[in-house]
Every structure is written in C-alpha cells, then in structure tokens.
Amino acid sequence: MTSPPPIPPEPKFGGFTRFEIELEFVQSLASPTYLNHLASQKYLEEPAFVAYLKYLQYWTQPPYLKYLMYPGPTLKHLELLQQERFRREIIDPGVMMALMTEGSKAAMEWPGS
Amino acid sequence: MDNIIDQRFERVEKALATLITSISTYNPSISHANDLVAADTELSQGLEQLSAHQSNYAKILALRAESEDLDAQIKDKLTLLTTTRKELLAASSTNFTSKANAVDVAEILSYASRSSKFTRPATFREVEAQSNPDTGDGGTNTPKEPGSQSQTNGTSTPITGINGVDKDTQMTQGTVTNLESATPAAELPSQATNQSSQTALPEHWLSLISPEAHMPFVPWPSEDTIRRGALASIEILINQGKDPATFDPEKSAELEADRKRIQEEEDMAREAERLKREEEARRRMERRASEIGAAPAVRQEAKPAAFSLDMLDDEEDDD
C-alpha cells in the first residue's frame, strides 16, 4: 500500500504563513481609517496593488469565507475597492468618516429586531 | 391436593383409632403402633408436599401478573411509537431550496460564536418591538456614538521601529480569551425597559479584566489591533534588516534568550563593579575621618564599624 506523498511544510514569511498574512490584510481593509491610510500612501494608485486587491476577492468564496472575523465591512470594502472611483475618493477624510458612521450604525441595527 | 391431605389425615385417624381400641381391649399390638407411626410420617410428607404446592402456586400467580404487566408495557410502547410517528410526519419540515449551500451546523455555530465578538458591541441588547429602538442600546456600558471614533485617527503613520510590539495576537484566530469573562450577559434578549445592565460585571472589575470593554466598539479591527498583527511584526523585521522569508521565530526565540542572558550577566558584572567602587570610596572616607580624629586604636574600631556599615548599605543597595 503506497502512502500518500508527505505534505510539504508550508513556507513561512516572517514566521507567518501566506494564508495568515493575507487574511490579516484583507480584514484590516474593513477599517476605513486603514483604507484612508493606504490611499494617503498612494498605494491605491499602483496597478500592482489594484491587481492584488482583485486577487484578494477569493476571500468572498467558501471555504475561505468562513475565516473572516469581520465579514461585513471586509467584504463590503473589498468590493468597493474594486471600483476606481472609490479608490480615488477614499483619500478624503470626509468620505472616511461617512464610511465609519455608516459601518457603526449598521453594526448596531443589523439584522434589526 | 386437598384430597391427598384428607386421605393422609384419615389414615392417621384410623390408625390412631385402631390403636386406641386395641389398647382399650387390653390387646396392645405393636403392628397397630407401627401403622400409626407410618401414617404419621405419611402425613408429614403430605404436609411438605402441600407447602411446596402452595409456594409453586404463588409463583405461578406472580409470574402471571408479571407477564401481564410486561404485555401492557409493550402495548403502551407500541401506541407511543405510532403516535410519535404520526406527529413526526405531521411536523412541518424546512423545504431546502436547490441552491442551498450545505454547511455543517456545528461549523455555523462555532463561526457565530467566534465572530460575534467582532460584529456586535459586547453589551448590545436586543429590544422588543414595542420599545423605542433608539434606547435599545441604552444599557450599554460604553458610549457608541460615531463621534467617539476620534480614537482611531485617520492618518495613522506607518510603524517605524516600535519596540516591544509583540508578535502574538493574530486576528485570524480571534482568540481574545479575556473578553469571554467581560460581559457575560452580552447577547441575552432583555426585558424591554431594562436600562442598566444588571447582569454585567461591576465597573471596576470590568476595567481590570478587559481593557477592551471600555473602548468604543467598531465592527472592524482597530488601529491597535492592526499594530499588534502579523503585518506589523513583519514590518519591524524589515526595519531591523532581517529577511522575513528566512526568518524563523523559533530560532529567534533561542537567540532572544541568549541575548537576554548575556545582557543580564553584563548587568550583574556592572553592578558588582559599581558596588566595589562605592565600598572603596566609603572606606577611604572613613579612613580620612578617623585620621583626623583619634589614635590608631580608634581607627581599628572604625574599620570594623566601617565594614558593618558598608554591609548594611550594600543590603540597601540590593533593593
């Protein structure tokens, strides 16, 4: 009976697996303040970064979806970030505040009683 | 059974009677006495038989009763079974739509329990439809107005060389275990007008157990959380010049331990040197003082005294 091939050890970056790092990054996108910070550092204008954001959409599908601890804002912001208009506007602190108020309110009221 | 006993009794009586008549006619015959003895033994045997017969009869009655009892039980169970089956068939079942994503119940529950910490404020209370929904979360301990978001400032500058940022807390796991004891009454549906959360911990305990309970809740990771995450620690590594691709935290733990040990040894060496220097300085002072004063004899006394003083001082220094 041949045993299945041994699973290669997962490569770690800085002591963390790629899964952990990407999960952490995609969830930190849930924070409007972080989005604003990224925009101010001009990351959102780099095509490589935009392509990475597009790639990160795999978190919207199972079986990755179940690992999100902050699912609401994460998925919402991920989707918004795919649109260029949003990437341009999020640098504005007013837009950021609006996102924050909206998010906090939604956390209180959803799913509604 | 009774007949048998009666026969035995009769035999005994007859034998007794014949014996008595034979005695009364002054013609005692031993055979009559033997007859009597035989009849008596037969009688006792008959009595034993009788007792056996009676116990058997009792057993039969008991077994009959037990069997009837069991029969009744079986009947009951069968009727129960049929009624339950009818109820089951009559109970309405959910109709699954064809597009339903088959997810394990246990998985859903574990996910809900994990993510609930991060998707609702900890002291949130569901309110009955009648009461005013705006005061629904009036029972919360921390104010939730959006204006309190000022804590997370918009322009968070990148972390450059923050010392002592620990690498643990990974948001992926969400295992902030100290939160579990913070607000035990978190998700209970309340009585509508229960303004002050009576089942939550008292304020001073709450602040000791969980510092997060006092911070305003946001449904996303706060700046603090992000700074404690993996990305931040990788950034620190890069700033320190180490290559994250080859960085091994276990080996680095050993290196850290070694480094700490070496540092501690150096510290101790430095302390010892400092103490020695102080002792010498003090001795010099004492010698000078005693020279100014009296005879060498006093100096001899002063020296041991100086020694004892020094010892005391050393102990104080060690604090």
XYZ file of C-alpha atoms in Angstrom:
432
model
C 0.000 0.000 0.000
C 1.588 3.239 -1.052
C 1.104 6.038 1.430
C 0.132 9.462 0.105
C 3.038 11.807 -0.547
C 4.005 13.810 2.517
C 2.616 17.323 2.596
C 5.456 19.783 2.156
C 5.872 22.161 5.080
C 4.181 25.465 4.463
C 6.621 28.250 3.744
C 6.515 30.960 6.336
C 7.184 34.608 5.838
C 8.429 36.315 8.952
C 7.045 33.408 10.920
C 3.589 33.602 9.377
C 2.009 31.620 6.585
C 0.782 33.352 3.484
C -2.747 32.450 4.474
C -2.411 34.224 7.802
C -0.847 37.297 6.291
C -3.417 37.667 3.542
C -6.282 37.007 5.928
C -4.991 39.684 8.240
C -4.556 42.146 5.448
C -7.959 41.595 3.926
C -9.634 42.057 7.291
C -7.718 45.194 8.070
C -9.317 46.550 4.916
C -12.515 46.569 6.946
C -11.249 49.605 8.807
C -11.982 52.847 6.969
C -9.090 54.506 8.744
C -6.703 51.961 7.308
C -8.166 52.463 3.864
C -7.609 56.147 4.195
C -4.040 55.489 5.283
C -3.403 53.279 2.264
C -4.842 55.912 -0.016
C -2.697 58.621 1.507
C 0.380 56.475 0.960
C -0.614 56.274 -2.699
C -0.825 52.516 -2.674
C -4.250 52.546 -4.263
C -2.888 54.084 -7.394
C -0.392 51.362 -8.180
C -1.643 48.850 -10.734
C 0.136 46.022 -8.961
C -1.735 46.803 -5.769
C -5.028 47.065 -7.619
C -4.389 43.690 -9.178
C -3.658 42.313 -5.721
C -6.960 43.660 -4.457
C -8.685 41.920 -7.309
C -6.905 38.699 -6.432
C -7.973 39.039 -2.810
C -11.552 38.522 -3.855
C -11.064 34.810 -3.300
C -11.977 35.536 0.315
C -15.576 36.012 -0.799
C -15.947 32.337 -1.618
C -16.193 29.329 0.621
C -14.140 27.730 2.111
C -12.197 30.952 2.722
C -15.227 32.930 3.653
C -15.669 31.240 6.977
C -12.353 32.546 8.286
C -13.366 36.173 8.209
C -13.962 37.540 11.686
C -15.192 40.897 10.460
C -17.186 39.741 7.496
C -19.484 42.700 6.912
C -17.127 45.598 6.392
C -14.382 43.366 4.946
C -16.465 42.141 2.068
C -18.123 45.462 1.516
C -14.863 47.396 1.340
C -13.254 44.748 -0.787
C -15.987 45.159 -3.316
C -15.849 48.926 -3.165
C -12.106 48.872 -3.650
C -12.540 47.178 -6.992
C -14.024 50.376 -8.300
C -11.637 53.084 -9.268
C -13.906 55.903 -8.215
C -13.901 54.629 -4.668
C -10.150 54.292 -4.653
C -9.872 57.912 -5.612
C -12.435 59.152 -3.118
C -11.364 57.300 -0.009
C -8.400 59.616 0.402
C -10.883 62.233 1.506
C -11.355 62.158 5.289
C -14.976 63.131 4.920
C -15.664 60.019 2.911
C -13.817 58.016 5.509
C -15.943 59.432 8.332
C -19.067 58.682 6.366
C -17.961 55.090 5.980
C -17.254 54.842 9.672
C -20.597 56.218 10.771
C -22.363 54.009 8.317
C -20.471 50.953 9.498
C -21.042 51.624 13.170
C -24.702 52.257 12.635
C -25.065 49.093 10.626
C -23.404 47.079 13.379
C -25.971 48.346 15.851
C -29.016 47.857 13.742
C -28.387 44.867 11.533
C -30.082 42.446 11.315
C -32.730 44.507 13.005
C -35.072 43.279 15.696
C -54.088 -31.604 46.751
C -56.684 -31.289 49.440
C -57.867 -34.809 48.786
C -54.441 -36.210 49.303
C -54.133 -34.455 52.623
C -57.540 -35.613 53.637
C -56.607 -39.180 52.840
C -53.496 -38.913 54.906
C -55.437 -37.437 57.783
C -57.984 -40.192 57.568
C -55.328 -42.841 57.611
C -53.808 -41.308 60.677
C -57.139 -41.115 62.388
C -57.958 -44.705 61.562
C -54.642 -45.980 62.702
C -54.944 -43.980 65.898
C -58.444 -45.246 66.428
C -57.483 -48.869 65.929
C -54.568 -48.473 68.246
C -56.744 -46.925 70.908
C -59.351 -49.663 70.601
C -56.705 -52.287 70.736
C -55.270 -50.682 73.856
C -58.686 -50.340 75.430
C -59.344 -54.018 74.812
C -56.204 -54.847 76.608
C -54.728 -56.194 73.429
C -51.875 -53.910 72.578
C -50.490 -54.795 69.267
C -47.229 -53.390 68.067
C -48.340 -53.566 64.488
C -51.059 -51.033 65.225
C -48.476 -48.709 66.721
C -46.257 -49.173 63.691
C -49.238 -48.420 61.488
C -49.762 -45.230 63.421
C -46.139 -44.207 63.020
C -46.252 -44.931 59.313
C -49.441 -42.969 58.916
C -47.889 -40.069 60.798
C -44.819 -39.967 58.562
C -47.060 -40.131 55.535
C -48.980 -37.218 56.915
C -45.892 -35.064 57.402
C -44.751 -35.899 53.908
C -48.134 -34.863 52.656
C -47.809 -31.595 54.505
C -44.452 -30.883 52.941
C -45.924 -31.593 49.587
C -48.703 -29.223 50.427
C -46.331 -26.390 51.278
C -44.396 -26.957 48.062
C -47.612 -26.968 46.138
C -48.671 -23.713 47.700
C -45.384 -21.909 47.018
C -45.479 -23.086 43.438
C -48.946 -21.776 43.110
C -47.877 -18.441 44.463
C -45.015 -18.360 41.985
C -47.349 -19.100 39.146
C -49.597 -16.262 40.202
C -46.690 -13.866 40.431
C -45.346 -14.844 37.040
C -48.753 -14.474 35.511
C -49.022 -10.997 36.906
C -45.571 -10.082 35.651
C -46.294 -11.300 32.165
C -49.476 -9.289 32.068
C -47.573 -6.268 33.235
C -44.989 -6.663 30.507
C -47.692 -7.150 27.936
C -49.250 -3.902 28.992
C -45.888 -2.160 28.717
C -45.348 -3.436 25.230
C -48.768 -2.251 24.242
C -48.068 1.186 25.661
C -44.767 1.477 23.844
C -46.298 0.474 20.583
C -49.059 3.028 20.866
C -46.488 5.666 21.815
C -44.426 4.739 18.801
C -47.327 5.058 16.416
C -48.444 8.389 17.813
C -44.890 9.764 17.685
C -44.541 8.645 14.125
C -47.780 10.370 13.233
C -46.584 13.560 14.909
C -43.226 13.413 13.178
C -44.815 13.029 9.793
C -47.197 15.814 10.563
C -44.458 18.213 11.733
C -43.537 20.725 9.113
C -40.026 20.366 7.734
C -37.968 23.027 6.085
C -38.004 22.934 2.357
C -34.460 23.357 1.145
C -34.073 25.465 -1.902
C -31.998 23.882 -4.558
C -29.255 26.500 -4.290
C -28.677 25.990 -0.566
C -25.047 25.782 0.447
C -24.719 22.718 2.626
C -22.938 23.849 5.761
C -22.445 21.832 8.891
C -24.478 23.045 11.863
C -21.536 22.762 14.192
C -19.472 24.875 11.849
C -22.093 27.571 11.731
C -22.375 27.669 15.483
C -18.646 27.842 16.027
C -18.341 30.582 13.431
C -21.150 32.547 15.035
C -19.622 32.271 18.472
C -16.238 33.355 17.163
C -17.323 36.261 15.066
C -19.991 37.615 17.395
C -17.292 39.324 19.421
C -16.374 41.390 16.432
C -19.673 42.044 14.766
C -21.743 43.407 17.610
C -20.874 45.550 20.599
C -20.367 43.391 23.615
C -23.163 44.860 25.695
C -25.622 45.166 22.909
C -29.155 44.230 23.851
C -31.905 43.133 21.546
C -35.018 45.110 22.209
C -38.665 44.093 21.983
C -40.540 45.656 19.116
C -42.630 47.893 21.350
C -39.927 49.909 22.998
C -38.101 52.699 21.290
C -35.299 51.168 19.215
C -33.096 54.199 19.846
C -32.919 53.466 23.536
C -32.409 49.822 22.825
C -28.704 50.039 23.420
C -29.050 52.408 26.283
C -27.997 49.600 28.527
C -24.522 49.510 27.109
C -21.637 50.477 29.266
C -19.667 52.276 26.613
C -20.988 55.118 24.524
C -21.377 54.166 20.933
C -21.900 57.474 19.220
C -19.976 57.728 15.988
C -18.212 60.793 17.251
C -16.169 58.654 19.583
C -14.336 57.244 16.620
C -11.819 60.014 17.083
C -9.674 57.493 18.882
C -8.751 55.873 15.599
C -7.169 58.768 13.863
C -7.381 58.995 10.146
C -3.748 59.445 9.284
C -2.117 56.558 11.073
C 1.513 56.778 10.137
C 3.352 53.557 9.433
C 5.018 51.932 12.385
C 8.715 52.632 12.408
C 10.701 50.830 14.998
C 8.134 50.425 17.723
C 9.895 48.488 20.394
C 8.176 45.816 22.311
C 5.372 45.153 19.875
C 4.666 41.504 20.483
C 4.111 39.202 17.595
C 1.339 37.094 19.008
C -2.266 38.255 18.655
C -3.229 37.158 15.201
C -6.589 38.488 14.157
C -7.267 35.372 12.164
C -7.848 33.331 15.255
C -9.791 35.987 17.111
C -8.915 34.312 20.365
C -9.001 37.222 22.721
C -9.844 34.976 25.546
C -10.035 37.670 28.179
C -13.128 39.041 26.514
C -15.075 35.970 27.416
C -15.310 36.910 31.041
C -16.025 40.549 30.376
C -19.695 40.775 29.627
C -21.477 37.514 30.352
C -24.866 38.963 29.612
C -23.939 40.112 26.145
C -26.432 38.524 23.812
C -29.402 37.877 26.083
C -32.620 39.435 24.892
C -33.523 41.820 27.639
C -36.682 42.953 29.197
C -37.591 45.954 27.171
C -37.122 48.631 29.770
C -34.030 47.292 31.489
C -31.840 50.351 31.241
C -28.891 49.411 33.445
C -27.442 46.002 32.584
C -27.810 44.353 35.960
C -26.094 41.149 34.997
C -22.903 42.762 33.726
C -19.833 42.912 35.947
C -19.340 45.956 38.153
C -17.384 48.734 36.536
C -14.093 48.388 38.381
C -13.897 44.657 37.786
C -14.733 45.132 34.144
C -11.889 47.560 33.620
C -9.427 45.220 35.368
C -10.428 42.133 33.460
C -10.763 43.519 29.997
C -9.411 46.860 28.896
C -11.172 46.472 25.575
C -14.556 46.665 27.183
C -14.180 50.378 27.701
C -13.118 51.206 24.206
C -15.809 52.061 21.721
C -16.819 49.150 19.604
C -16.213 49.190 15.899
C -17.072 46.339 13.579
C -13.556 46.343 12.143
C -10.099 45.861 13.606
C -8.958 48.960 15.448
C -5.645 50.597 14.844
C -4.255 48.960 17.976
C -5.275 45.564 16.741
C -3.690 46.151 13.390
C -0.484 47.295 15.017
C -0.364 44.077 17.007
C -0.805 41.922 13.969
C 1.444 39.917 11.719
C 1.860 42.670 9.164
C 3.231 44.996 11.793
C 5.696 42.441 13.066
C 6.888 41.756 9.539
C 7.416 45.464 9.086
C 9.511 45.525 12.228
C 11.590 42.677 10.880
C 12.178 44.532 7.668
C 13.146 47.649 9.570
C 15.582 45.616 11.603
C 17.141 44.414 8.421
C 16.212 40.766 8.783
C 14.854 38.881 5.847
C 11.313 37.748 6.608
C 11.456 34.897 4.114
C 14.156 33.142 6.065
C 13.119 34.339 9.466
C 12.414 31.543 11.873
C 10.642 32.590 15.056
C 11.696 29.524 16.980
C 15.370 30.055 16.323
C 14.926 33.688 17.043
C 13.417 32.792 20.377
C 16.611 30.977 21.250
C 18.654 33.920 20.112
C 16.490 36.199 22.218
C 17.021 34.023 25.265
C 20.753 34.011 24.699
C 20.849 37.720 24.194
C 18.901 38.282 27.396
C 21.194 36.021 29.336
C 24.290 37.785 28.106
C 22.775 41.104 28.926
C 21.840 40.011 32.387
C 25.348 38.784 33.034
C 26.768 42.079 31.866
C 24.359 43.935 34.089
C 25.351 41.890 37.088
C 29.024 42.408 36.378
C 28.451 46.118 36.140
C 26.530 46.130 39.401
C 29.294 44.248 41.198
C 31.873 46.690 39.917
C 29.824 49.640 40.987
C 29.370 48.216 44.454
C 33.092 47.576 44.789
C 33.871 51.107 43.773
C 31.426 52.519 46.278
C 32.870 50.394 49.057
C 36.350 51.601 48.345
C 35.242 55.214 48.276
C 33.483 54.818 51.564
C 36.458 53.158 53.167
C 38.647 55.988 52.033
C 36.266 58.493 53.579
C 36.157 56.600 56.837
C 39.935 56.377 56.991
C 40.266 60.087 56.446
C 37.688 60.850 59.087
C 39.312 58.598 61.644
C 42.794 60.004 60.896
C 41.569 63.488 61.612
C 40.091 62.248 64.892
C 41.882 59.951 67.290
C 44.513 57.306 67.888
C 45.113 54.283 65.686
C 43.132 52.169 68.121
C 40.060 54.094 67.204
C 40.924 53.586 63.591
C 40.927 49.839 64.177
C 37.473 50.125 65.677
C 36.364 52.443 62.964
C 37.403 49.998 60.288
C 35.206 47.108 61.543
C 32.487 49.635 62.150
C 33.001 50.894 58.627
C 32.766 47.335 57.434
C 29.480 46.735 59.203
C 28.109 49.993 57.920
C 29.163 49.017 54.472
C 27.373 45.721 54.794
C 24.185 47.439 55.773
C 24.487 49.855 52.929
C 25.090 47.061 50.483
C 21.906 45.413 51.538
C 20.058 48.603 50.978
C 21.599 48.922 47.578
C 20.468 45.492 46.616
C 16.850 46.539 46.871
